[in-house]
Coordinates of N, CA and C in Angstrom, one line a residue:
M1 N 27.6 -5.6 -6.9 CA 26.3 -5.5 -7.5 C 25.8 -6.8 -8.0
V2 N 24.6 -7.1 -7.8 CA 24.0 -8.4 -8.2 C 23.8 -8.3 -9.7
S3 N 24.1 -9.4 -10.3 CA 24.0 -9.5 -11.8 C 22.5 -9.7 -12.2
G4 N 22.2 -9.4 -13.4 CA 20.8 -9.5 -13.9 C 20.3 -10.9 -13.9
A5 N 21.2 -11.9 -13.9 CA 20.8 -13.3 -13.9 C 20.8 -14.0 -12.6
A6 N 21.1 -13.3 -11.5 CA 21.3 -13.9 -10.2 C 20.0 -14.3 -9.6
W7 N 19.0 -13.4 -9.6 CA 17.8 -13.8 -8.9 C 16.9 -14.9 -9.5
P8 N 16.9 -15.1 -10.8 CA 16.0 -16.2 -11.3 C 16.4 -17.5 -10.8
L9 N 17.8 -17.8 -10.8 CA 18.2 -19.1 -10.3 C 17.9 -19.3 -8.8
R10 N 18.2 -18.2 -8.0 CA 18.0 -18.3 -6.6 C 16.5 -18.6 -6.3
W11 N 15.6 -17.9 -7.1 CA 14.2 -18.1 -6.9 C 13.7 -19.5 -7.3
W12 N 14.3 -20.1 -8.4 CA 13.9 -21.4 -8.7 C 14.3 -22.4 -7.7
L13 N 15.5 -22.2 -7.0 CA 15.9 -23.1 -6.0 C 14.9 -23.0 -4.8
I14 N 14.5 -21.8 -4.4 CA 13.5 -21.6 -3.4 C 12.2 -22.3 -3.7
L15 N 11.7 -22.1 -4.9 CA 10.4 -22.6 -5.3 C 10.4 -24.1 -5.4
V16 N 11.4 -24.7 -5.9 CA 11.5 -26.1 -6.0 C 11.6 -26.7 -4.6
G17 N 12.3 -26.0 -3.7 CA 12.3 -26.5 -2.3 C 11.0 -26.4 -1.7
S18 N 10.2 -25.4 -2.0 CA 8.8 -25.2 -1.5 C 8.0 -26.3 -2.0
V19 N 8.1 -26.7 -3.3 CA 7.3 -27.8 -3.8 C 7.6 -29.1 -3.1
L20 N 8.8 -29.3 -2.7 CA 9.2 -30.6 -2.0 C 8.8 -30.6 -0.6
T21 N 8.6 -29.4 0.1 CA 8.5 -29.4 1.5 C 7.2 -28.9 2.0
A22 N 6.2 -28.9 1.2 CA 4.8 -28.5 1.7 C 4.4 -29.5 2.9
V23 N 4.1 -28.9 4.0 CA 3.8 -29.8 5.2 C 2.6 -29.2 5.9
I24 N 2.0 -30.0 6.8 CA 0.9 -29.6 7.6 C 1.5 -29.5 9.0
V25 N 1.2 -28.3 9.7 CA 1.6 -28.1 11.0 C 0.5 -27.7 11.9
A26 N 0.6 -27.7 13.2 CA -0.5 -27.3 14.1 C -0.9 -25.9 13.9
G27 N -2.2 -25.7 13.8 CA -2.7 -24.3 13.6 C -2.9 -23.9 12.2
G28 N -2.6 -24.8 11.3 CA -2.8 -24.4 9.9 C -1.8 -25.1 8.9
L29 N -2.1 -25.0 7.7 CA -1.2 -25.6 6.7 C -0.1 -24.6 6.3
T30 N 1.1 -25.0 6.1 CA 2.2 -24.1 5.7 C 3.0 -24.7 4.7
V31 N 3.8 -23.9 4.0 CA 4.8 -24.3 3.1 C 6.1 -23.8 3.5
S32 N 7.1 -24.7 3.6 CA 8.4 -24.3 4.0 C 9.0 -23.4 2.9
G33 N 9.6 -22.3 3.3 CA 10.1 -21.4 2.3 C 11.4 -21.8 1.7
R34 N 12.1 -22.8 2.4 CA 13.4 -23.2 1.9 C 13.4 -24.7 2.0
G35 N 14.2 -25.4 1.2 CA 14.4 -26.8 1.2 C 15.6 -27.2 0.4
A36 N 15.8 -28.5 0.4 CA 17.0 -29.0 -0.3 C 16.8 -28.8 -1.8
P37 N 17.6 -28.0 -2.4 CA 17.4 -27.7 -3.9 C 17.6 -28.9 -4.7
T38 N 16.8 -29.1 -5.7 CA 17.0 -30.2 -6.6 C 17.2 -29.6 -8.0
D39 N 16.4 -29.8 -8.9 CA 16.5 -29.3 -10.3 C 16.0 -27.9 -10.3
P40 N 16.8 -26.9 -10.6 CA 16.3 -25.5 -10.7 C 15.6 -25.1 -12.0
A41 N 15.5 -26.0 -12.9 CA 14.9 -25.7 -14.2 C 13.5 -25.4 -14.0
A42 N 13.0 -24.5 -14.9 CA 11.6 -24.1 -14.8 C 10.6 -25.2 -15.0
G43 N 10.9 -26.2 -15.8 CA 9.9 -27.2 -16.1 C 9.5 -28.0 -14.9
G44 N 10.5 -28.4 -14.0 CA 10.2 -29.2 -12.9 C 9.2 -28.6 -11.9
A45 N 9.5 -27.3 -11.5 CA 8.7 -26.6 -10.6 C 7.3 -26.3 -11.2
A46 N 7.3 -25.8 -12.4 CA 6.1 -25.5 -13.1 C 5.2 -26.7 -13.3
G47 N 5.8 -27.8 -13.6 CA 5.0 -29.0 -13.8 C 4.3 -29.4 -12.5
A48 N 5.1 -29.3 -11.4 CA 4.5 -29.7 -10.1 C 3.3 -28.7 -9.8
A49 N 3.6 -27.4 -10.1 CA 2.5 -26.4 -9.9 C 1.3 -26.6 -10.8
S50 N 1.5 -27.1 -12.0 CA 0.4 -27.4 -12.9 C -0.5 -28.5 -12.3
L51 N 0.1 -29.5 -11.7 CA -0.6 -30.6 -11.1 C -1.4 -30.0 -9.9
R52 N -0.8 -29.2 -9.1 CA -1.4 -28.6 -7.9 C -2.6 -27.7 -8.3
L53 N -2.4 -26.9 -9.4 CA -3.4 -26.0 -9.9 C -4.6 -26.8 -10.3
A54 N -4.4 -27.9 -11.0 CA -5.5 -28.7 -11.4 C -6.3 -29.3 -10.3
G55 N -5.7 -29.4 -9.1 CA -6.4 -30.0 -8.0 C -7.1 -28.9 -7.1
L56 N -6.9 -27.6 -7.4 CA -7.5 -26.6 -6.6 C -9.0 -26.5 -6.8
S57 N -9.8 -26.2 -5.8 CA -11.2 -25.9 -5.9 C -11.3 -24.6 -6.7
V58 N -12.3 -24.4 -7.5 CA -12.5 -23.2 -8.3 C -13.8 -22.6 -8.0
T59 N -13.8 -21.3 -7.8 CA -15.0 -20.5 -7.7 C -15.2 -19.7 -8.9
D60 N -16.5 -19.4 -9.2 CA -16.7 -18.6 -10.4 C -16.1 -17.2 -10.4
R61 N -16.1 -16.6 -9.2 CA -15.5 -15.3 -9.0 C -15.0 -15.2 -7.6
R62 N -14.2 -14.2 -7.3 CA -13.8 -13.9 -6.0 C -14.9 -13.3 -5.1
P63 N -15.3 -13.9 -4.0 CA -16.3 -13.3 -3.2 C -15.7 -12.1 -2.4
E64 N -16.1 -10.9 -2.7 CA -15.5 -9.7 -2.1 C -16.2 -9.4 -0.8
R65 N -15.6 -9.8 0.3 CA -16.1 -9.6 1.6 C -15.7 -8.2 2.0
S66 N -16.5 -7.6 2.9 CA -16.3 -6.2 3.4 C -15.7 -6.2 4.8
D67 N -15.4 -7.3 5.3 CA -14.9 -7.4 6.7 C -13.4 -7.7 6.9
Y68 N -12.7 -7.6 5.8 CA -11.2 -7.8 5.9 C -10.5 -6.8 6.8
Q69 N -9.7 -7.3 7.7 CA -8.8 -6.4 8.5 C -7.4 -7.0 8.6
R70 N -6.4 -6.2 8.3 CA -5.0 -6.8 8.4 C -4.7 -7.4 9.8
A71 N -5.3 -6.8 10.8 CA -5.1 -7.3 12.2 C -5.5 -8.7 12.4
A72 N -6.4 -9.2 11.5 CA -6.9 -10.6 11.6 C -5.7 -11.6 11.4
F73 N -4.7 -11.1 10.7 CA -3.5 -12.0 10.4 C -2.4 -11.7 11.4
G74 N -2.7 -11.1 12.5 CA -1.7 -10.9 13.5 C -0.8 -9.6 13.3
A75 N 0.0 -9.3 14.3 CA 0.9 -8.2 14.2 C 1.9 -8.4 13.0
A76 N 2.1 -7.3 12.2 CA 2.9 -7.4 11.0 C 4.3 -7.9 11.3
W77 N 4.7 -9.0 10.6 CA 6.0 -9.6 10.6 C 6.4 -10.2 12.0
T78 N 5.4 -10.7 12.7 CA 5.7 -11.3 14.0 C 6.6 -12.5 13.8
D79 N 7.4 -12.8 14.8 CA 8.2 -14.0 14.8 C 7.5 -15.1 15.5
A80 N 6.4 -14.8 16.1 CA 5.7 -15.8 16.9 C 4.8 -16.7 16.0
V81 N 5.4 -17.4 15.1 CA 4.7 -18.3 14.2 C 5.4 -19.6 14.1
T82 N 4.8 -20.6 13.5 CA 5.4 -22.0 13.4 C 5.9 -22.3 12.0
V83 N 5.9 -21.3 11.1 CA 6.4 -21.6 9.8 C 7.9 -21.4 9.8
T84 N 8.6 -21.7 8.7 CA 10.0 -21.6 8.6 C 10.5 -20.2 9.0
G85 N 11.4 -20.1 9.9 CA 11.9 -18.8 10.4 C 11.2 -18.3 11.6
G86 N 10.1 -18.9 11.9 CA 9.4 -18.5 13.1 C 10.1 -18.8 14.4
G87 N 10.1 -18.0 15.4 CA 10.8 -18.2 16.6 C 12.3 -18.2 16.6
N88 N 12.9 -17.6 15.5 CA 14.3 -17.5 15.4 C 14.9 -16.2 16.0
G89 N 14.1 -15.4 16.6 CA 14.6 -14.2 17.2 C 14.6 -13.0 16.3
C90 N 14.2 -13.2 15.0 CA 14.2 -12.1 14.0 C 12.8 -11.9 13.5
D91 N 12.4 -10.7 13.2 CA 11.1 -10.5 12.6 C 11.1 -11.0 11.1
T92 N 9.9 -11.3 10.6 CA 9.8 -11.9 9.3 C 10.4 -11.0 8.2
R93 N 10.1 -9.7 8.3 CA 10.7 -8.8 7.3 C 12.2 -9.0 7.1
N94 N 12.9 -9.0 8.3 CA 14.3 -9.2 8.2 C 14.7 -10.6 7.7
D95 N 14.0 -11.6 8.0 CA 14.3 -12.9 7.4 C 14.2 -12.9 5.9
V96 N 13.2 -12.2 5.3 CA 13.1 -12.2 3.9 C 14.2 -11.3 3.3
L97 N 14.5 -10.2 3.9 CA 15.6 -9.4 3.4 C 16.9 -10.2 3.4
A98 N 17.2 -11.0 4.4 CA 18.4 -11.8 4.5 C 18.4 -12.8 3.4
R99 N 17.2 -13.3 3.1 CA 17.2 -14.4 2.0 C 17.3 -13.8 0.6
D100 N 16.7 -12.6 0.4 CA 16.6 -12.1 -1.0 C 17.7 -11.2 -1.4
L101 N 18.3 -10.5 -0.5 CA 19.3 -9.5 -0.8 C 20.7 -10.1 -0.8
V102 N 21.6 -9.5 -1.5 CA 23.0 -9.9 -1.6 C 23.9 -8.8 -1.1
D103 N 25.1 -9.1 -0.9 CA 26.1 -8.1 -0.4 C 25.5 -7.3 0.8
V104 N 25.0 -8.1 1.7 CA 24.4 -7.5 2.9 C 25.3 -7.1 4.0
R105 N 25.0 -6.1 4.7 CA 25.6 -5.7 5.9 C 24.6 -5.8 7.1
R106 N 25.1 -6.3 8.2 CA 24.3 -6.6 9.3 C 24.6 -5.8 10.6
A107 N 23.7 -5.7 11.5 CA 23.9 -5.0 12.8 C 22.9 -5.6 13.8
V108 N 23.1 -5.3 15.0 CA 22.2 -5.7 16.1 C 21.1 -4.7 16.2
L109 N 19.9 -5.1 16.1 CA 18.7 -4.2 16.3 C 17.8 -4.9 17.3
D110 N 16.8 -4.1 17.8 CA 15.8 -4.7 18.7 C 15.0 -5.8 18.1
S111 N 14.8 -5.7 16.8 CA 13.9 -6.7 16.1 C 14.7 -7.9 15.7
C112 N 16.0 -7.8 15.7 CA 16.8 -9.0 15.3 C 18.3 -8.8 15.7
P113 N 18.9 -9.8 16.3 CA 20.3 -9.6 16.7 C 21.3 -9.7 15.5
D114 N 20.8 -10.0 14.3 CA 21.7 -10.1 13.1 C 20.9 -9.5 11.9
A115 N 20.4 -8.3 12.1 CA 19.5 -7.7 11.1 C 20.3 -7.2 9.9
V116 N 19.6 -7.2 8.8 CA 20.1 -6.6 7.5 C 19.9 -5.1 7.6
V117 N 21.0 -4.4 7.5 CA 20.9 -2.9 7.5 C 21.3 -2.3 6.1
A118 N 21.8 -3.1 5.2 CA 22.1 -2.7 3.9 C 22.3 -3.9 3.0
G119 N 22.0 -3.7 1.7 CA 22.2 -4.8 0.7 C 21.7 -4.3 -0.6
E120 N 21.6 -5.2 -1.6 CA 21.1 -4.8 -2.9 C 20.5 -6.0 -3.5
F121 N 19.6 -5.8 -4.5 CA 19.0 -6.8 -5.3 C 18.3 -6.2 -6.5
R122 N 17.8 -7.1 -7.3 CA 17.0 -6.7 -8.5 C 15.5 -7.1 -8.1
S123 N 14.6 -6.2 -8.1 CA 13.3 -6.5 -7.8 C 12.8 -7.5 -8.9
P124 N 12.3 -8.7 -8.4 CA 11.8 -9.7 -9.4 C 10.6 -9.2 -10.2
Y125 N 9.9 -8.2 -9.7 CA 8.7 -7.7 -10.4 C 9.0 -6.8 -11.5
T126 N 10.2 -6.1 -11.5 CA 10.5 -5.2 -12.6 C 11.9 -5.4 -13.2
G127 N 12.8 -6.1 -12.4 CA 14.2 -6.2 -12.8 C 15.0 -5.0 -12.4
E128 N 14.4 -4.0 -11.7 CA 15.0 -2.8 -11.3 C 16.1 -3.1 -10.2
F129 N 17.3 -2.6 -10.4 CA 18.3 -2.7 -9.4 C 18.1 -1.7 -8.2
I130 N 18.1 -2.2 -7.0 CA 17.8 -1.4 -5.9 C 18.8 -1.6 -4.8
V131 N 19.3 -0.5 -4.2 CA 20.2 -0.5 -3.1 C 19.3 -0.3 -1.9
F132 N 19.4 -1.2 -0.9 CA 18.7 -1.0 0.3 C 19.6 -0.5 1.4
R133 N 19.1 0.6 2.1 CA 19.7 1.1 3.3 C 18.6 1.3 4.3
R134 N 18.8 0.7 5.5 CA 17.8 0.8 6.5 C 17.7 2.3 7.0
D135 N 18.8 3.0 7.0 CA 18.7 4.4 7.4 C 18.4 5.4 6.4
R136 N 18.1 5.0 5.1 CA 17.8 5.9 4.0 C 16.6 5.2 3.2
R137 N 15.5 5.7 3.3 CA 14.3 5.2 2.6 C 14.2 3.7 2.6
P138 N 14.1 3.1 3.8 CA 14.0 1.7 3.9 C 12.7 1.2 3.2
G139 N 11.7 2.0 3.1 CA 10.4 1.6 2.4 C 10.6 1.4 0.9
A140 N 11.7 1.8 0.3 CA 11.9 1.5 -1.1 C 11.9 0.0 -1.4
V141 N 12.2 -0.8 -0.4 CA 12.2 -2.2 -0.6 C 11.0 -2.7 0.4
Q142 N 10.0 -3.3 -0.2 CA 8.9 -3.8 0.6 C 8.8 -5.4 0.4
I143 N 8.2 -6.0 1.4 CA 7.9 -7.4 1.4 C 6.5 -7.7 0.9
D144 N 6.4 -8.3 -0.2 CA 5.0 -8.6 -0.8 C 4.5 -10.0 -0.4
H145 N 3.3 -10.1 -0.2 CA 2.6 -11.4 0.0 C 2.2 -11.8 -1.5
I146 N 2.8 -12.9 -1.9 CA 2.5 -13.4 -3.3 C 0.9 -13.6 -3.4
V147 N 0.4 -14.4 -2.4 CA -1.0 -14.5 -2.3 C -1.5 -13.4 -1.3
P148 N -2.1 -12.4 -1.8 CA -2.5 -11.2 -1.0 C -3.4 -11.7 0.2
L149 N -3.1 -11.1 1.4 CA -3.9 -11.5 2.5 C -5.4 -11.2 2.4
A150 N -5.7 -10.1 1.7 CA -7.2 -9.8 1.5 C -7.8 -10.8 0.6
Y151 N -7.0 -11.3 -0.4 CA -7.5 -12.3 -1.3 C -7.7 -13.6 -0.6
A152 N -6.8 -14.0 0.2 CA -6.9 -15.2 1.0 C -8.1 -15.1 1.9
W153 N -8.3 -14.0 2.5 CA -9.4 -13.8 3.4 C -10.8 -14.0 2.7
D154 N -10.9 -13.4 1.5 CA -12.1 -13.6 0.7 C -12.3 -15.0 0.3
M155 N -11.2 -15.7 0.0 CA -11.3 -17.1 -0.5 C -11.5 -18.1 0.6
G156 N -11.5 -17.7 1.9 CA -11.8 -18.7 3.0 C -11.0 -18.5 4.3
A157 N -10.0 -17.7 4.2 CA -9.2 -17.5 5.4 C -9.9 -16.8 6.6
W158 N -11.0 -16.1 6.2 CA -11.9 -15.5 7.2 C -12.4 -16.5 8.3
A159 N -12.4 -17.8 7.9 CA -13.0 -18.8 8.8 C -11.9 -19.5 9.5
W160 N -10.6 -19.2 9.2 CA -9.5 -19.9 9.9 C -9.3 -19.4 11.3
P161 N -8.6 -20.3 12.1 CA -8.1 -19.7 13.4 C -7.0 -18.7 13.1
Q162 N -6.8 -17.8 14.1 CA -5.8 -16.7 13.8 C -4.4 -17.3 13.7
T163 N -4.1 -18.4 14.3 CA -2.8 -19.0 14.2 C -2.5 -19.4 12.8
A164 N -3.5 -19.9 12.1 CA -3.3 -20.3 10.7 C -3.1 -19.0 9.8
R165 N -3.9 -18.0 10.1 CA -3.7 -16.7 9.3 C -2.3 -16.1 9.6
M166 N -1.9 -16.2 10.8 CA -0.5 -15.6 11.1 C 0.5 -16.4 10.4
N167 N 0.4 -17.7 10.3 CA 1.3 -18.5 9.5 C 1.4 -18.1 8.1
L168 N 0.2 -17.9 7.4 CA 0.2 -17.5 6.0 C 0.9 -16.1 5.9
A169 N 0.6 -15.2 6.8 CA 1.1 -13.9 6.6 C 2.6 -13.8 6.8
N170 N 3.2 -14.8 7.4 CA 4.7 -14.8 7.7 C 5.4 -16.0 7.1
D171 N 4.7 -16.7 6.2 CA 5.3 -17.9 5.6 C 6.3 -17.4 4.5
P172 N 7.6 -17.8 4.6 CA 8.5 -17.3 3.5 C 8.2 -17.8 2.1
A173 N 7.4 -18.8 2.0 CA 7.0 -19.3 0.7 C 6.0 -18.4 0.0
N174 N 5.4 -17.5 0.9 CA 4.4 -16.6 0.3 C 4.9 -15.1 0.3
L175 N 6.2 -15.0 0.5 CA 6.8 -13.6 0.6 C 8.0 -13.4 -0.4
V176 N 8.1 -12.2 -0.8 CA 9.2 -11.8 -1.7 C 9.5 -10.4 -1.5
A177 N 10.8 -10.0 -1.5 CA 11.3 -8.6 -1.5 C 11.0 -8.1 -2.9
A178 N 10.4 -6.9 -2.9 CA 10.1 -6.3 -4.2 C 10.2 -4.7 -4.1
D179 N 10.2 -4.1 -5.2 CA 10.2 -2.6 -5.2 C 8.8 -2.1 -4.7
A180 N 8.9 -1.0 -4.1 CA 7.7 -0.4 -3.4 C 6.6 -0.1 -4.4
A181 N 6.9 0.4 -5.6 CA 5.9 0.8 -6.6 C 5.1 -0.4 -7.1
S182 N 5.8 -1.5 -7.3 CA 5.0 -2.7 -7.8 C 4.1 -3.2 -6.7
N183 N 4.6 -3.2 -5.5 CA 3.8 -3.8 -4.3 C 2.6 -2.9 -4.2
L184 N 2.7 -1.6 -4.3 CA 1.5 -0.7 -4.1 C 0.6 -0.9 -5.3
T185 N 1.1 -1.0 -6.5 CA 0.2 -1.2 -7.6 C -0.5 -2.5 -7.6
K186 N 0.2 -3.6 -7.2 CA -0.5 -4.9 -7.1 C -1.6 -4.9 -6.0
S187 N -1.3 -4.3 -4.9 CA -2.3 -4.2 -3.8 C -2.8 -5.7 -3.5
D188 N -4.1 -5.9 -3.5 CA -4.7 -7.2 -3.1 C -5.2 -8.0 -4.4
Q189 N -4.6 -7.6 -5.5 CA -5.1 -8.2 -6.8 C -4.6 -9.6 -7.0
A190 N -5.5 -10.4 -7.6 CA -5.1 -11.8 -7.9 C -4.5 -11.8 -9.3
P191 N -4.0 -13.0 -9.8 CA -3.3 -13.0 -11.1 C -4.2 -12.6 -12.2
A192 N -5.5 -12.7 -12.2 CA -6.4 -12.3 -13.3 C -6.3 -10.8 -13.4
E193 N -6.0 -10.1 -12.4 CA -6.0 -8.6 -12.5 C -4.6 -8.0 -12.5
W194 N -3.6 -8.8 -12.0 CA -2.2 -8.2 -12.0 C -1.2 -9.3 -12.1
M195 N -0.2 -9.1 -12.9 CA 1.0 -10.0 -13.0 C 2.2 -9.0 -13.0
P196 N 3.3 -9.6 -12.5 CA 4.5 -8.7 -12.5 C 4.8 -8.1 -13.9
P197 N 5.2 -6.8 -13.9 CA 5.6 -6.2 -15.2 C 6.7 -7.0 -15.9
N198 N 7.6 -7.6 -15.1 CA 8.7 -8.4 -15.6 C 8.2 -9.8 -16.0
R199 N 8.0 -10.0 -17.3 CA 7.5 -11.2 -17.8 C 8.4 -12.4 -17.5
G200 N 9.7 -12.1 -17.3 CA 10.6 -13.2 -17.0 C 10.4 -13.8 -15.6
F201 N 9.6 -13.1 -14.8 CA 9.3 -13.7 -13.5 C 7.9 -14.3 -13.4
H202 N 7.2 -14.4 -14.5 CA 5.9 -14.9 -14.4 C 5.8 -16.4 -14.0
C203 N 6.7 -17.2 -14.5 CA 6.7 -18.6 -14.1 C 7.0 -18.8 -12.6
Q204 N 8.0 -18.1 -12.1 CA 8.2 -18.2 -10.7 C 7.1 -17.7 -9.8
Y205 N 6.5 -16.5 -10.3 CA 5.4 -15.9 -9.5 C 4.2 -16.9 -9.5
V206 N 3.8 -17.4 -10.6 CA 2.6 -18.3 -10.6 C 2.9 -19.6 -9.9
T207 N 4.1 -20.1 -10.0 CA 4.4 -21.3 -9.3 C 4.3 -21.1 -7.8
Q208 N 4.8 -20.0 -7.3 CA 4.7 -19.7 -5.9 C 3.3 -19.5 -5.5
F209 N 2.5 -18.8 -6.3 CA 1.1 -18.5 -5.9 C 0.3 -19.8 -5.8
V210 N 0.5 -20.7 -6.8 CA -0.2 -22.0 -6.8 C 0.2 -22.8 -5.6
M211 N 1.5 -22.9 -5.3 CA 1.9 -23.8 -4.3 C 1.4 -23.4 -2.9
V212 N 1.4 -22.1 -2.7 CA 0.8 -21.5 -1.4 C -0.7 -21.8 -1.3
M213 N -1.4 -21.6 -2.4 CA -2.8 -21.8 -2.4 C -3.1 -23.3 -2.1
A214 N -2.3 -24.2 -2.7 CA -2.6 -25.6 -2.6 C -2.2 -26.0 -1.1
A215 N -1.1 -25.5 -0.6 CA -0.7 -25.9 0.7 C -1.7 -25.5 1.8
Y216 N -2.3 -24.3 1.6 CA -3.3 -23.8 2.6 C -4.7 -24.1 2.2
Q217 N -4.9 -24.9 1.2 CA -6.2 -25.5 0.8 C -7.2 -24.4 0.5
L218 N -6.8 -23.4 -0.3 CA -7.6 -22.3 -0.6 C -8.1 -22.5 -2.1
P219 N -9.4 -22.1 -2.4 CA -9.8 -22.2 -3.7 C -9.3 -21.0 -4.5
V220 N -9.4 -21.0 -5.8 CA -9.0 -20.0 -6.7 C -10.1 -19.5 -7.6
D221 N -10.2 -18.2 -7.9 CA -11.2 -17.8 -8.8 C -10.9 -18.3 -10.2
R222 N -12.0 -18.5 -11.0 CA -11.8 -19.1 -12.3 C -10.9 -18.3 -13.3
R223 N -11.1 -17.0 -13.3 CA -10.2 -16.2 -14.2 C -8.8 -16.3 -13.9
S224 N -8.4 -16.3 -12.6 CA -7.0 -16.4 -12.2 C -6.5 -17.8 -12.5
R225 N -7.4 -18.8 -12.3 CA -6.9 -20.2 -12.6 C -6.6 -20.3 -14.1
D226 N -7.4 -19.7 -14.9 CA -7.1 -19.8 -16.4 C -5.8 -19.0 -16.7
V227 N -5.6 -17.8 -16.1 CA -4.4 -17.1 -16.4 C -3.2 -17.8 -16.0
M228 N -3.2 -18.4 -14.8 CA -2.0 -19.2 -14.3 C -1.8 -20.4 -15.1
A229 N -2.8 -21.1 -15.5 CA -2.6 -22.3 -16.3 C -1.9 -22.0 -17.6
Q230 N -2.3 -20.8 -18.2 CA -1.7 -20.4 -19.5 C -0.2 -20.1 -19.2
V231 N 0.1 -19.4 -18.1 CA 1.5 -19.1 -17.8 C 2.3 -20.4 -17.6
L232 N 1.8 -21.4 -16.9 CA 2.5 -22.6 -16.6 C 2.7 -23.4 -17.8
R233 N 1.8 -23.4 -18.8 CA 2.0 -24.1 -20.0 C 3.2 -23.6 -20.8
S234 N 3.6 -22.3 -20.6 CA 4.7 -21.8 -21.3 C 6.0 -21.9 -20.6
C235 N 6.0 -22.3 -19.4 CA 7.2 -22.4 -18.6 C 8.1 -23.6 -19.0
G236 N 9.4 -23.4 -19.2 CA 10.3 -24.4 -19.5 C 10.2 -24.8 -21.0
A237 N 9.4 -24.0 -21.8 CA 9.3 -24.3 -23.2 C 10.6 -23.9 -23.9

């Protein structure tokens, strides 16, 4: 069983790696979801995120477009992308399960030759302990887009080439395994409307949100900017 303190350290390592490895690739801007871990302390990653947040363009409000379609971001969890994990022979959902779950069991499936068929984790959004079984309610564990695709669409992704949108939808820096209830409640809400119920994950969540927005050069709505700035000021205190 994963301990209650296991996921925060792992996530800080991932987030600091993302801070260090933001890169531009053909077809769009991406953030590598993994990188050489350095200081896992909250202050380092949150400080970098604060600087990135200050550099984001800000809109007075989210322009709510009526033409969003999930299909504009490509087939769900496609491996045909240029972000970290793309082209490795496994679908993106399985890549994230392999990264976020512990005590995993694997098997050969059509979607991945080394697929995760069982494991466990604590949802970072609630702290709830969840056992994952692919043959029993696999939907209890969902993969959430930290920056919701509909939000990205409204903030400018509608004008991107599809390759860039596909990268965002499958970029491991923008993905996290979470409990189904939180993912459904969050829907496409930005930080001004929704934050994880688990306050202990706020620093990680905001850091990840900011770094993805910065790497993909998306603006942020003013209310969400203010909410995230307040969270980051408290990180590492």
